[in-house]
Tab-separated table of C-alpha atoms in Angstrom:
chain	number	residue	atom	x	y	z
B	764	MET	CA	0.110	0.058	-0.134
B	765	GLY	CA	2.884	2.375	0.957
B	766	THR	CA	4.540	1.609	-2.363
B	767	LYS	CA	1.125	2.307	-4.373
B	768	ARG	CA	0.628	5.617	-2.309
B	769	HIS	CA	4.526	6.553	-3.304
B	770	ARG	CA	3.579	6.180	-6.942
B	771	HIS	CA	0.725	8.256	-6.644
B	772	ILE	CA	2.590	10.920	-5.075
B	773	ALA	CA	5.368	10.753	-7.711
B	774	SER	CA	3.084	10.936	-10.401
B	775	LEU	CA	1.449	14.046	-8.813
B	776	GLU	CA	4.916	15.588	-8.496
B	777	VAL	CA	5.749	14.944	-12.220
B	778	LEU	CA	2.335	16.442	-13.118
B	779	VAL	CA	2.999	19.538	-11.198
B	780	GLY	CA	6.493	19.944	-12.621
B	781	GLY	CA	5.219	19.550	-16.008
B	782	MET	CA	2.425	22.433	-15.179
B	783	CYS	CA	5.248	24.589	-13.958
B	784	TYR	CA	6.687	25.048	-17.254
B	785	GLY	CA	3.673	26.577	-18.344
B	786	ALA	CA	4.842	29.941	-17.449
B	787	ASN	CA	7.823	29.948	-19.828
B	788	ALA	CA	6.106	30.857	-22.942
B	789	THR	CA	4.355	33.719	-21.590
B	790	MET	CA	7.429	35.182	-19.703
B	791	TYR	CA	9.404	34.724	-22.759
B	792	LYS	CA	6.941	36.602	-25.019
B	793	LEU	CA	6.989	39.451	-22.449
B	794	ALA	CA	10.802	39.463	-21.938
B	795	LEU	CA	11.192	39.564	-25.857
B	796	ALA	CA	8.534	42.316	-26.208
B	797	ALA	CA	10.407	44.196	-23.703
B	798	GLY	CA	13.422	44.352	-25.774
B	799	PHE	CA	15.383	41.789	-24.241
B	800	SER	CA	17.378	39.344	-26.135
B	801	TRP	CA	16.636	35.442	-26.092
B	802	PRO	CA	20.163	34.741	-24.531
B	803	GLN	CA	19.698	37.395	-21.664
B	804	MET	CA	16.296	35.810	-21.022
B	805	VAL	CA	17.705	32.085	-20.902
B	806	ALA	CA	20.925	33.307	-18.714
B	807	GLY	CA	18.792	35.259	-16.469
B	808	GLN	CA	16.326	32.409	-15.925
B	809	MET	CA	19.230	30.070	-14.844
B	810	PHE	CA	20.872	32.507	-12.517
B	811	PHE	CA	17.385	33.080	-10.553
B	812	ALA	CA	17.051	29.328	-10.518
B	813	VAL	CA	20.326	29.075	-8.864
B	814	LEU	CA	19.649	31.419	-6.252
B	815	CYS	CA	16.262	29.675	-5.783
B	816	PHE	CA	18.066	26.379	-4.640
B	817	MET	CA	20.819	28.328	-2.676
B	818	ALA	CA	18.194	29.795	-0.542
B	819	LEU	CA	16.247	26.331	-0.241
B	820	LEU	CA	19.613	24.850	0.692
B	821	LEU	CA	20.483	27.388	3.250
B	822	VAL	CA	16.963	26.663	4.835
B	823	SER	CA	17.519	23.378	4.715
B	824	ARG	CA	21.044	23.385	6.494
B	825	PHE	CA	19.643	25.828	9.343
B	826	ASN	CA	17.255	22.900	10.085
B	827	GLY	CA	19.730	20.626	10.671
B	828	LYS	CA	19.946	18.703	7.147
B	829	ASP	CA	23.832	18.280	6.511
B	830	TRP	CA	25.066	18.621	3.008
B	831	VAL	CA	26.195	15.196	1.423
B	832	SER	CA	29.791	14.699	-0.169
B	833	ILE	CA	28.792	13.776	-3.824
B	834	PRO	CA	31.435	11.661	-6.145
B	835	LEU	CA	32.541	13.545	-9.115
B	836	PRO	CA	30.937	11.070	-11.786
B	837	MET	CA	27.431	11.841	-10.125
B	838	LEU	CA	28.244	15.682	-9.764
B	839	ALA	CA	28.983	15.532	-13.681
B	840	LYS	CA	25.741	13.778	-14.356
B	841	LEU	CA	23.572	16.039	-12.402
B	842	MET	CA	25.384	19.073	-14.086
B	843	GLY	CA	24.616	17.355	-17.153
B	844	LEU	CA	20.995	16.961	-16.559
B	845	GLY	CA	21.160	20.812	-15.933
B	846	MET	CA	22.837	21.293	-19.294
B	847	LEU	CA	20.000	19.512	-20.867
B	848	THR	CA	17.210	21.607	-19.218
B	849	CYS	CA	19.122	24.811	-20.105
B	850	GLY	CA	19.193	23.353	-23.937
B	851	THR	CA	15.689	22.974	-23.896
B	852	SER	CA	15.083	26.890	-22.968
B	853	VAL	CA	17.853	27.807	-25.560
B	854	PHE	CA	16.381	26.209	-28.350
B	855	TYR	CA	12.914	26.996	-27.296
B	856	CYS	CA	13.290	30.710	-26.739
B	857	PHE	CA	15.198	31.125	-29.784
B	858	SER	CA	12.628	29.436	-31.832
B	859	MET	CA	10.140	32.028	-30.486
B	860	THR	CA	12.069	34.914	-32.302
B	861	MET	CA	11.106	33.123	-35.720
B	862	LEU	CA	7.944	31.285	-34.986
B	863	PRO	CA	4.527	31.999	-33.357
B	864	VAL	CA	4.395	30.694	-29.837
B	865	SER	CA	1.645	28.320	-30.638
B	866	VAL	CA	3.944	26.424	-33.459
B	867	SER	CA	7.024	26.465	-30.672
B	868	LEU	CA	4.861	25.105	-28.165
B	869	THR	CA	3.639	22.449	-30.469
B	870	LEU	CA	6.779	21.359	-31.694
B	871	LEU	CA	8.116	21.211	-28.197
B	872	PHE	CA	5.233	18.973	-27.266
B	873	GLN	CA	6.735	16.205	-29.228
B	874	PHE	CA	8.613	15.244	-26.524
B	875	THR	CA	5.663	12.863	-25.513
B	876	TRP	CA	6.633	10.543	-27.975
B	877	ILE	CA	10.432	10.977	-28.053
B	878	GLY	CA	10.133	10.250	-24.295
B	879	LEU	CA	8.716	6.701	-25.203
B	880	VAL	CA	11.721	6.604	-28.110
B	881	ILE	CA	14.231	6.893	-25.667
B	882	GLN	CA	12.407	4.567	-22.915
B	883	THR	CA	12.425	1.948	-25.529
B	884	ALA	CA	16.313	2.473	-26.213
B	885	PHE	CA	17.049	2.261	-22.522
B	886	SER	CA	14.851	-0.672	-21.365
B	887	LYS	CA	14.810	-2.664	-24.616
B	888	ARG	CA	11.193	-2.877	-24.336
B	889	LEU	CA	8.456	-2.036	-26.720
B	890	PRO	CA	5.820	0.603	-25.398
B	891	ARG	CA	2.606	-0.685	-24.007
B	892	LEU	CA	-0.411	0.047	-26.043
B	893	PHE	CA	-1.805	2.296	-23.529
B	894	GLU	CA	1.412	4.541	-23.728
B	895	LEU	CA	1.243	4.580	-27.558
B	896	VAL	CA	-2.848	5.582	-27.641
B	897	ALA	CA	-2.128	8.077	-24.676
B	898	VAL	CA	0.431	9.887	-26.786
B	899	ALA	CA	-1.701	9.842	-29.764
B	900	ILE	CA	-4.641	11.358	-27.719
B	901	ILE	CA	-2.343	14.069	-26.244
B	902	LEU	CA	-0.688	14.961	-29.825
B	903	LEU	CA	-4.006	15.273	-31.346
B	904	GLY	CA	-5.115	17.739	-28.426
B	905	THR	CA	-1.741	19.589	-28.811
B	906	VAL	CA	-2.835	20.283	-32.408
B	907	PHE	CA	-6.096	21.742	-31.565
B	908	ALA	CA	-5.067	23.347	-28.208
B	909	SER	CA	-1.942	25.021	-29.821
B	910	GLY	CA	-4.201	26.373	-32.731
B	911	CYS	CA	-2.026	24.974	-35.153
B	912	TYR	CA	-4.880	23.029	-37.109
B	913	LYS	CA	-5.629	26.469	-38.677
B	914	THR	CA	-2.315	27.283	-40.139
B	915	GLY	CA	-0.044	24.111	-40.159
B	916	ILE	CA	3.771	24.454	-40.013
B	917	ALA	CA	5.003	23.941	-43.459
B	918	GLU	CA	5.344	27.582	-44.294
B	919	TYR	CA	7.427	28.595	-41.368
B	920	ASN	CA	11.361	29.266	-41.007
B	921	PRO	CA	12.769	25.870	-41.188
B	922	VAL	CA	15.881	26.810	-38.577
B	923	GLY	CA	13.076	27.717	-36.161
B	924	LEU	CA	11.316	24.384	-36.544
B	925	ALA	CA	14.622	22.676	-36.288
B	926	CYS	CA	15.316	24.610	-32.677
B	927	ALA	CA	11.883	23.733	-31.529
B	928	CYS	CA	12.365	19.894	-32.214
B	929	LEU	CA	15.780	20.197	-30.501
B	930	ALA	CA	13.816	21.657	-27.588
B	931	ALA	CA	11.747	18.664	-27.404
B	932	LEU	CA	14.633	16.322	-27.753
B	933	CYS	CA	16.325	18.244	-25.098
B	934	CYS	CA	13.115	18.337	-22.604
B	935	ALA	CA	12.387	14.373	-23.115
B	936	SER	CA	15.982	13.572	-22.383
B	937	PHE	CA	15.898	15.739	-19.205
B	938	ILE	CA	12.654	13.755	-18.079
B	939	THR	CA	14.023	10.482	-18.922
B	940	LEU	CA	17.252	11.011	-17.250
B	941	SER	CA	15.991	12.672	-14.323
B	942	GLY	CA	14.611	9.081	-13.350
B	943	LYS	CA	17.729	7.436	-14.112
B	944	VAL	CA	20.280	9.836	-12.162
B	945	GLN	CA	19.801	9.062	-8.572
B	946	ALA	CA	22.073	10.868	-6.076
B	947	SER	CA	22.109	10.417	-2.194
B	948	CYS	CA	21.600	13.830	-1.229
B	949	PRO	CA	18.990	16.044	-0.295
B	950	PRO	CA	16.592	17.216	-2.970
B	951	ALA	CA	17.789	20.939	-2.684
B	952	GLN	CA	21.510	19.995	-2.846
B	953	ARG	CA	20.522	17.922	-6.010
B	954	GLY	CA	18.673	20.933	-7.487
B	955	LEU	CA	21.480	23.211	-6.885
B	956	ILE	CA	24.091	21.162	-8.811
B	957	VAL	CA	21.744	20.676	-11.492
B	958	SER	CA	20.837	24.280	-11.789
B	959	VAL	CA	24.846	25.351	-11.868
B	960	GLY	CA	25.106	23.109	-14.673
B	961	SER	CA	22.422	25.135	-16.512
B	962	LEU	CA	23.878	28.208	-15.434
B	963	ILE	CA	27.137	27.155	-16.800
B	964	LEU	CA	25.930	26.234	-20.232
B	965	SER	CA	23.830	29.613	-20.389
B	966	LEU	CA	26.827	31.898	-19.585
B	967	LEU	CA	28.515	30.337	-22.899
B	968	VAL	CA	25.239	31.555	-24.674
B	969	CYS	CA	25.165	34.781	-23.020
B	970	PRO	CA	28.567	35.561	-21.240
B	971	ASP	CA	27.657	39.336	-20.595
B	972	ILE	CA	24.558	38.748	-18.786
B	973	PHE	CA	26.043	40.529	-15.717
B	974	ALA	CA	28.134	42.994	-17.541
B	975	SER	CA	25.300	44.378	-19.591
B	976	GLY	CA	22.999	45.452	-16.829
B	977	ALA	CA	20.078	43.573	-18.391
B	978	LEU	CA	19.212	42.068	-14.948
B	979	VAL	CA	18.967	45.323	-13.196
B	980	GLY	CA	17.500	46.982	-16.043
B	981	GLY	CA	14.147	45.429	-15.981
B	982	LEU	CA	14.776	41.709	-17.026
B	983	ALA	CA	15.088	40.722	-13.377
B	984	PRO	CA	11.057	40.027	-12.937
B	985	TYR	CA	10.956	37.917	-15.899
B	986	ALA	CA	13.955	35.937	-15.399
B	987	ALA	CA	12.753	35.452	-11.670
B	988	VAL	CA	9.319	33.965	-12.565
B	989	THR	CA	11.096	31.612	-15.473
B	990	GLY	CA	13.821	30.770	-12.948
B	991	PHE	CA	11.394	29.868	-10.140
B	992	PHE	CA	8.621	28.063	-12.064
B	993	GLY	CA	10.403	27.288	-15.458
B	994	LEU	CA	13.427	25.578	-13.881
B	995	ALA	CA	13.634	25.375	-10.284
B	996	LEU	CA	10.191	23.932	-9.430
B	997	PRO	CA	10.351	21.268	-12.602
B	998	VAL	CA	13.958	20.421	-11.517
B	999	LEU	CA	12.682	19.809	-8.058
B	1000	PHE	CA	9.617	17.799	-8.876
B	1001	PHE	CA	10.727	15.805	-11.497
B	1002	GLY	CA	13.939	14.603	-9.146
B	1003	LEU	CA	11.613	13.721	-6.633
B	1004	GLY	CA	8.887	11.977	-8.825
B	1005	ALA	CA	10.628	10.431	-12.010
B	1006	PRO	CA	12.660	7.933	-10.449
B	1007	TYR	CA	9.612	6.155	-9.140
B	1008	LEU	CA	7.829	6.130	-12.808
B	1009	PRO	CA	8.718	4.435	-15.996
B	1010	ALA	CA	10.305	7.220	-18.299
B	1011	GLY	CA	7.465	7.101	-20.840
B	1012	LEU	CA	4.860	7.808	-18.150
B	1013	SER	CA	6.891	10.501	-16.979
B	1014	THR	CA	6.947	12.374	-20.374
B	1015	VAL	CA	2.945	11.809	-20.761
B	1016	LEU	CA	2.435	13.266	-17.528
B	1017	ALA	CA	4.574	16.442	-18.230
B	1018	ALA	CA	2.369	17.093	-20.982
B	1019	SER	CA	0.383	19.113	-18.539
B	1020	GLU	CA	2.661	21.855	-19.661
B	1021	LEU	CA	0.410	22.823	-22.512
B	1022	PRO	CA	-2.954	23.124	-20.556
B	1023	ALA	CA	-1.073	25.379	-17.856
B	1024	GLY	CA	0.632	27.477	-20.543
B	1025	LEU	CA	-2.617	28.329	-22.278
B	1026	ALA	CA	-4.068	29.310	-18.851
B	1027	VAL	CA	-1.208	31.484	-17.972
B	1028	SER	CA	-1.493	33.363	-21.481
B	1029	PHE	CA	-5.159	33.698	-20.833
B	1030	PHE	CA	-5.073	35.287	-17.447
B	1031	VAL	CA	-1.707	37.188	-17.760
B	1032	LEU	CA	-1.705	38.111	-21.466
B	1033	HIS	CA	-5.434	37.987	-22.002
B	1034	GLU	CA	-5.189	36.063	-25.194
B	1035	PRO	CA	-8.252	34.684	-26.524
B	1036	ILE	CA	-8.605	31.074	-26.330
B	1037	SER	CA	-11.053	29.574	-28.770
B	1038	LEU	CA	-13.671	26.606	-27.644
B	1039	VAL	CA	-11.683	24.353	-29.983
B	1040	GLN	CA	-8.413	25.192	-28.036
B	1041	TRP	CA	-10.442	24.432	-24.639
B	1042	LEU	CA	-11.412	21.228	-26.244
B	1043	GLY	CA	-8.141	20.244	-27.162
B	1044	VAL	CA	-7.008	20.960	-23.454
B	1045	ALA	CA	-9.622	18.531	-22.523
B	1046	VAL	CA	-8.375	15.873	-24.873
B	1047	ILE	CA	-4.592	16.287	-23.525
B	1048	LEU	CA	-6.005	15.783	-19.756
B	1049	ALA	CA	-8.103	13.008	-21.024
B	1050	GLY	CA	-4.487	11.304	-22.315
B	1051	ILE	CA	-2.793	12.069	-19.423
B	1052	ALA	CA	-5.452	10.367	-17.365
B	1053	LEU	CA	-5.557	7.456	-19.551
B	1054	ALA	CA	-1.813	6.803	-19.466
B	1055	GLN	CA	-2.074	7.211	-15.641
B	1056	GLY	CA	-5.026	4.717	-14.954
B	1057	ALA	CA	-3.718	2.034	-17.728
B	1058	SER	CA	-0.469	2.240	-15.883
B	1059	LEU	CA	-1.927	1.699	-12.237
B	1060	ALA	CA	-4.021	-0.931	-13.965
B	1061	CYS	CA	-1.097	-2.686	-15.321
B	1062	ARG	CA	0.948	-2.592	-11.694
B	1063	TRP	CA	-2.127	-3.715	-10.064
B	1064	LYS	CA	-2.373	-6.949	-12.487
B	1065	THR	CA	1.163	-7.492	-12.021
B	1066	SER	CA	0.830	-7.289	-8.198
B	1067	ARG	CA	-2.012	-9.655	-8.087
B	1068	ALA	CA	0.071	-12.177	-10.679
B	1069	HIS	CA	2.822	-12.290	-8.030
B	1070	GLY	CA	0.376	-12.304	-4.741
B	1071	ASP	CA	1.530	-9.211	-3.386
Protein backbone atom coordinates (compact mmCIF):
# COMPACT_ATOMS: atom_id res chain seq x y z
CA MET A 1 0.00 0.00 0.00
CA GLY A 2 2.85 2.35 0.86
CA THR A 3 4.51 1.72 -2.51
CA LYS A 4 1.23 2.38 -4.32
CA ARG A 5 0.76 5.63 -2.41
CA HIS A 6 4.34 6.61 -3.21
CA ARG A 7 3.67 6.12 -6.93
CA HIS A 8 0.56 8.27 -6.69
CA ILE A 9 2.62 11.03 -5.08
CA ALA A 10 5.39 10.60 -7.68
CA SER A 11 2.84 10.94 -10.49
CA LEU A 12 1.47 14.11 -8.90
CA GLU A 13 4.99 15.54 -8.54
CA VAL A 14 5.78 14.97 -12.23
CA LEU A 15 2.37 16.36 -13.24
CA VAL A 16 2.97 19.53 -11.21
CA GLY A 17 6.50 19.78 -12.56
CA GLY A 18 5.11 19.79 -16.09
CA MET A 19 2.52 22.42 -15.18
CA CYS A 20 5.24 24.70 -13.81
CA TYR A 21 6.82 24.79 -17.27
CA GLY A 22 3.66 26.51 -18.46
CA ALA A 23 4.90 29.92 -17.28
CA ASN A 24 7.85 29.87 -19.67
CA ALA A 25 6.15 30.74 -22.96
CA THR A 26 4.32 33.78 -21.56
CA MET A 27 7.39 35.14 -19.75
CA TYR A 28 9.61 34.60 -22.79
CA LYS A 29 7.10 36.45 -24.92
CA LEU A 30 6.87 39.35 -22.46
CA ALA A 31 10.65 39.64 -22.12
CA LEU A 32 11.20 39.60 -25.89
CA ALA A 33 8.48 42.24 -26.32
CA ALA A 34 10.24 44.38 -23.67
CA GLY A 35 13.36 44.44 -25.82
CA PHE A 36 15.52 41.81 -24.16
CA SER A 37 17.34 39.21 -26.24
CA TRP A 38 16.68 35.50 -25.99
CA PRO A 39 20.23 34.76 -24.68
CA GLN A 40 19.70 37.31 -21.89
CA MET A 41 16.38 35.73 -21.01
CA VAL A 42 17.83 32.22 -20.81
CA ALA A 43 20.89 33.25 -18.77
CA GLY A 44 18.73 35.30 -16.39
CA GLN A 45 16.41 32.34 -15.90
CA MET A 46 19.27 30.01 -15.00
CA PHE A 47 20.82 32.57 -12.62
CA PHE A 48 17.61 32.96 -10.65
CA ALA A 49 17.14 29.18 -10.51
CA VAL A 50 20.55 28.92 -8.84
CA LEU A 51 19.51 31.61 -6.34
CA CYS A 52 16.30 29.68 -5.57
CA PHE A 53 18.15 26.47 -4.77
CA MET A 54 20.84 28.29 -2.79
CA ALA A 55 18.13 29.79 -0.60
CA LEU A 56 16.38 26.42 -0.23
CA LEU A 57 19.66 24.69 0.60
CA LEU A 58 20.52 27.29 3.26
CA VAL A 59 17.09 26.88 4.84
CA SER A 60 17.51 23.10 4.95
CA ARG A 61 20.99 23.54 6.44
CA PHE A 62 19.63 25.76 9.20
CA ASN A 63 17.03 23.06 9.88
CA GLY A 64 19.82 20.61 10.63
CA LYS A 65 20.06 18.76 7.30
CA ASP A 66 23.70 18.23 6.40
CA TRP A 67 25.06 18.58 2.89
CA VAL A 68 26.29 15.33 1.39
CA SER A 69 29.58 14.67 -0.34
CA ILE A 70 28.91 13.64 -3.93
CA PRO A 71 31.40 11.67 -6.09
CA LEU A 72 32.70 13.49 -9.15
CA PRO A 73 31.02 11.12 -11.69
CA MET A 74 27.62 11.74 -10.08
CA LEU A 75 28.36 15.47 -9.91
CA ALA A 76 29.06 15.46 -13.65
CA LYS A 77 25.81 13.58 -14.37
CA LEU A 78 23.72 16.04 -12.36
CA MET A 79 25.35 19.03 -14.05
CA GLY A 80 24.73 17.33 -17.38
CA LEU A 81 21.02 17.20 -16.49
CA GLY A 82 21.19 20.95 -15.93
CA MET A 83 22.74 21.47 -19.34
CA LEU A 84 19.93 19.46 -20.91
CA THR A 85 17.21 21.58 -19.32
CA CYS A 86 19.15 24.71 -20.27
CA GLY A 87 19.31 23.36 -23.82
CA THR A 88 15.52 23.11 -23.80
CA SER A 89 15.24 26.80 -22.87
CA VAL A 90 17.93 27.85 -25.39
CA PHE A 91 16.30 26.16 -28.37
CA TYR A 92 12.74 26.94 -27.25
CA CYS A 93 13.34 30.64 -26.63
CA PHE A 94 15.39 31.03 -29.84
CA SER A 95 12.65 29.36 -31.87
CA MET A 96 10.18 31.97 -30.60
CA THR A 97 12.16 34.69 -32.39
CA MET A 98 11.30 32.99 -35.70
CA LEU A 99 8.00 31.20 -35.04
CA PRO A 100 4.64 31.98 -33.45
CA VAL A 101 4.46 30.78 -29.85
CA SER A 102 1.77 28.25 -30.75
CA VAL A 103 4.01 26.57 -33.33
CA SER A 104 7.03 26.47 -31.00
CA LEU A 105 4.85 25.02 -28.27
CA THR A 106 3.35 22.40 -30.56
CA LEU A 107 6.76 21.20 -31.70
CA LEU A 108 8.07 21.22 -28.13
CA PHE A 109 5.29 18.80 -27.27
CA GLN A 110 6.82 16.18 -29.49
CA PHE A 111 8.74 15.25 -26.33
CA THR A 112 5.79 13.00 -25.45
CA TRP A 113 6.60 10.46 -28.14
CA ILE A 114 10.36 11.15 -28.10
CA GLY A 115 10.31 10.12 -24.44
CA LEU A 116 8.77 6.78 -25.39
CA VAL A 117 11.49 6.24 -28.00
CA ILE A 118 14.19 6.97 -25.41
CA GLN A 119 12.48 4.63 -22.94
CA THR A 120 12.48 1.88 -25.57
CA ALA A 121 16.20 2.40 -26.19
CA PHE A 122 17.02 2.27 -22.48
CA SER A 123 14.77 -0.60 -21.43
CA LYS A 124 14.74 -2.55 -24.72
CA ARG A 125 11.01 -2.91 -24.12
CA LEU A 126 8.48 -1.85 -26.73
CA PRO A 127 5.97 0.76 -25.52
CA ARG A 128 2.73 -0.66 -24.17
CA LEU A 129 -0.43 -0.13 -26.16
CA PHE A 130 -1.90 2.28 -23.61
CA GLU A 131 1.26 4.43 -23.81
CA LEU A 132 1.00 4.69 -27.58
CA VAL A 133 -2.72 5.49 -27.41
CA ALA A 134 -2.15 8.12 -24.70
CA VAL A 135 0.58 9.82 -26.77
CA ALA A 136 -1.64 9.81 -29.86
CA ILE A 137 -4.48 11.40 -27.89
CA ILE A 138 -2.15 14.03 -26.37
CA LEU A 139 -0.67 14.94 -29.76
CA LEU A 140 -4.15 15.23 -31.25
CA GLY A 141 -5.19 17.49 -28.40
CA THR A 142 -2.01 19.54 -28.78
CA VAL A 143 -2.77 20.33 -32.43
CA PHE A 144 -6.14 21.79 -31.43
CA ALA A 145 -5.07 23.41 -28.16
CA SER A 146 -2.14 25.23 -29.77
CA GLY A 147 -4.20 26.49 -32.71
CA CYS A 148 -1.91 24.88 -35.29
CA TYR A 149 -4.86 23.15 -36.92
CA LYS A 150 -5.60 26.51 -38.58
CA THR A 151 -2.19 27.21 -40.10
CA GLY A 152 0.00 24.10 -40.20
CA ILE A 153 3.79 24.52 -39.98
CA ALA A 154 5.09 23.99 -43.53
CA GLU A 155 5.40 27.71 -44.32
CA TYR A 156 7.51 28.60 -41.28
CA ASN A 157 11.25 29.23 -40.91
CA PRO A 158 13.03 25.84 -41.13
CA VAL A 159 15.73 26.93 -38.65
CA GLY A 160 13.01 27.84 -36.15
CA LEU A 161 11.29 24.49 -36.72
CA ALA A 162 14.56 22.62 -36.20
CA CYS A 163 15.28 24.54 -32.97
CA ALA A 164 11.83 23.78 -31.56
CA CYS A 165 12.33 20.08 -32.35
CA LEU A 166 15.74 20.15 -30.63
CA ALA A 167 14.04 21.70 -27.60
CA ALA A 168 11.67 18.73 -27.57
CA LEU A 169 14.61 16.30 -27.71
CA CYS A 170 16.38 18.06 -24.82
CA CYS A 171 13.16 18.12 -22.78
CA ALA A 172 12.45 14.42 -23.31
CA SER A 173 16.06 13.54 -22.46
CA PHE A 174 15.94 15.62 -19.27
CA ILE A 175 12.69 14.05 -18.07
CA THR A 176 13.90 10.53 -18.85
CA LEU A 177 17.35 10.93 -17.30
CA SER A 178 15.90 12.62 -14.21
CA GLY A 179 14.58 9.19 -13.33
CA LYS A 180 17.89 7.48 -14.11
CA VAL A 181 20.30 9.80 -12.30
CA GLN A 182 19.71 9.19 -8.60
CA ALA A 183 22.02 10.90 -6.13
CA SER A 184 22.03 10.21 -2.39
CA CYS A 185 21.65 13.82 -1.34
CA PRO A 186 18.84 16.19 -0.27
CA PRO A 187 16.57 17.44 -3.09
CA ALA A 188 17.77 21.02 -2.57
CA GLN A 189 21.41 20.02 -2.99
CA ARG A 190 20.60 17.98 -6.08
CA GLY A 191 18.66 20.90 -7.52
CA LEU A 192 21.50 23.34 -6.89
CA ILE A 193 23.98 21.14 -8.73
CA VAL A 194 21.59 20.70 -11.67
CA SER A 195 20.90 24.44 -11.85
CA VAL A 196 24.63 25.26 -11.70
CA GLY A 197 25.09 23.03 -14.73
CA SER A 198 22.34 24.94 -16.52
CA LEU A 199 23.91 28.28 -15.54
CA ILE A 200 27.31 27.25 -16.92
CA LEU A 201 25.81 26.47 -20.34
CA SER A 202 23.73 29.66 -20.33
CA LEU A 203 26.83 31.77 -19.66
CA LEU A 204 28.39 30.30 -22.80
CA VAL A 205 25.32 31.50 -24.70
CA CYS A 206 25.22 34.91 -22.98
CA PRO A 207 28.58 35.66 -21.31
CA ASP A 208 27.74 39.33 -20.68
CA ILE A 209 24.51 38.80 -18.74
CA PHE A 210 25.93 40.55 -15.65
CA ALA A 211 28.14 43.14 -17.40
CA SER A 212 25.32 44.25 -19.71
CA GLY A 213 23.17 45.43 -16.79
CA ALA A 214 20.13 43.66 -18.24
CA LEU A 215 19.17 42.11 -14.90
CA VAL A 216 18.96 45.48 -13.14
CA GLY A 217 17.58 47.09 -16.25
CA GLY A 218 14.22 45.32 -16.17
CA LEU A 219 14.96 41.69 -17.02
CA ALA A 220 14.96 40.49 -13.40
CA PRO A 221 11.16 40.07 -12.95
CA TYR A 222 10.83 37.92 -16.08
CA ALA A 223 13.94 35.92 -15.23
CA ALA A 224 12.83 35.42 -11.63
CA VAL A 225 9.45 33.96 -12.67
CA THR A 226 10.95 31.62 -15.28
CA GLY A 227 13.81 30.72 -12.95
CA PHE A 228 11.39 29.69 -10.21
CA PHE A 229 8.50 28.17 -12.19
CA GLY A 230 10.34 27.21 -15.39
CA LEU A 231 13.44 25.61 -13.90
CA ALA A 232 13.68 25.40 -10.08
CA LEU A 233 10.29 23.78 -9.45
CA PRO A 234 10.40 21.38 -12.44
CA VAL A 235 13.93 20.26 -11.51
CA LEU A 236 12.78 19.73 -7.92
CA PHE A 237 9.56 17.88 -8.77
CA PHE A 238 11.04 15.74 -11.55
CA GLY A 239 13.93 14.83 -9.25
CA LEU A 240 11.44 13.72 -6.60
CA GLY A 241 8.93 11.89 -8.79
CA ALA A 242 10.59 10.64 -12.00
CA PRO A 243 12.78 7.94 -10.35
CA TYR A 244 9.63 6.09 -9.25
CA LEU A 245 7.86 6.10 -12.64
CA PRO A 246 8.52 4.62 -16.08
CA ALA A 247 10.21 7.19 -18.33
CA GLY A 248 7.39 7.01 -20.87
CA LEU A 249 4.76 7.76 -18.23
CA SER A 250 6.82 10.69 -16.92
CA THR A 251 6.90 12.34 -20.33
CA VAL A 252 3.16 11.80 -20.76
CA LEU A 253 2.40 13.35 -17.36
CA ALA A 254 4.67 16.30 -18.18
CA ALA A 255 2.30 17.15 -21.05
CA SER A 256 0.37 19.10 -18.40
CA GLU A 257 2.59 22.01 -19.50
CA LEU A 258 0.34 22.97 -22.42
CA PRO A 259 -2.95 23.37 -20.49
CA ALA A 260 -1.05 25.32 -17.83
CA GLY A 261 0.66 27.46 -20.48
CA LEU A 262 -2.64 28.33 -22.13
CA ALA A 263 -4.16 29.23 -18.77
CA VAL A 264 -1.21 31.54 -17.95
CA SER A 265 -1.41 33.28 -21.33
CA PHE A 266 -5.18 33.69 -20.89
CA PHE A 267 -4.95 35.29 -17.44
CA VAL A 268 -1.67 37.23 -17.86
CA LEU A 269 -1.67 38.22 -21.55
CA HIS A 270 -5.48 38.12 -21.92
CA GLU A 271 -5.04 36.19 -25.14
CA PRO A 272 -8.35 34.82 -26.43
CA ILE A 273 -8.66 31.05 -26.34
CA SER A 274 -11.27 29.50 -28.58
CA LEU A 275 -13.67 26.72 -27.68
CA VAL A 276 -11.70 24.39 -29.96
CA GLN A 277 -8.51 25.14 -28.01
CA TRP A 278 -10.22 24.40 -24.69
CA LEU A 279 -11.48 21.18 -26.26
CA GLY A 280 -7.88 20.36 -27.14
CA VAL A 281 -6.91 20.95 -23.49
CA ALA A 282 -9.64 18.55 -22.39
CA VAL A 283 -8.34 15.92 -24.85
CA ILE A 284 -4.79 16.31 -23.48
CA LEU A 285 -6.01 15.87 -19.91
CA ALA A 286 -7.95 12.79 -21.03
CA GLY A 287 -4.77 11.35 -22.54
CA ILE A 288 -2.86 11.99 -19.31
CA ALA A 289 -5.64 10.37 -17.26
CA LEU A 290 -5.67 7.35 -19.59
CA ALA A 291 -1.92 6.88 -19.27
CA GLN A 292 -1.97 7.16 -15.50
CA GLY A 293 -5.02 4.93 -15.05
CA ALA A 294 -3.75 2.24 -17.41
CA SER A 295 -0.32 2.29 -15.77
CA LEU A 296 -1.83 1.75 -12.35
CA ALA A 297 -4.02 -1.05 -13.71
CA CYS A 298 -0.96 -2.81 -15.19
CA ARG A 299 0.86 -2.57 -11.89
CA TRP A 300 -2.17 -3.89 -10.00
CA LYS A 301 -2.42 -6.91 -12.34
CA THR A 302 1.31 -7.58 -11.97
CA SER A 303 1.01 -7.32 -8.20
CA ARG A 304 -1.96 -9.75 -8.17
CA ALA A 305 -0.05 -12.18 -10.40
CA HIS A 306 2.84 -12.23 -7.93
CA GLY A 307 0.51 -12.51 -4.95
CA ASP A 308 1.55 -9.12 -3.45
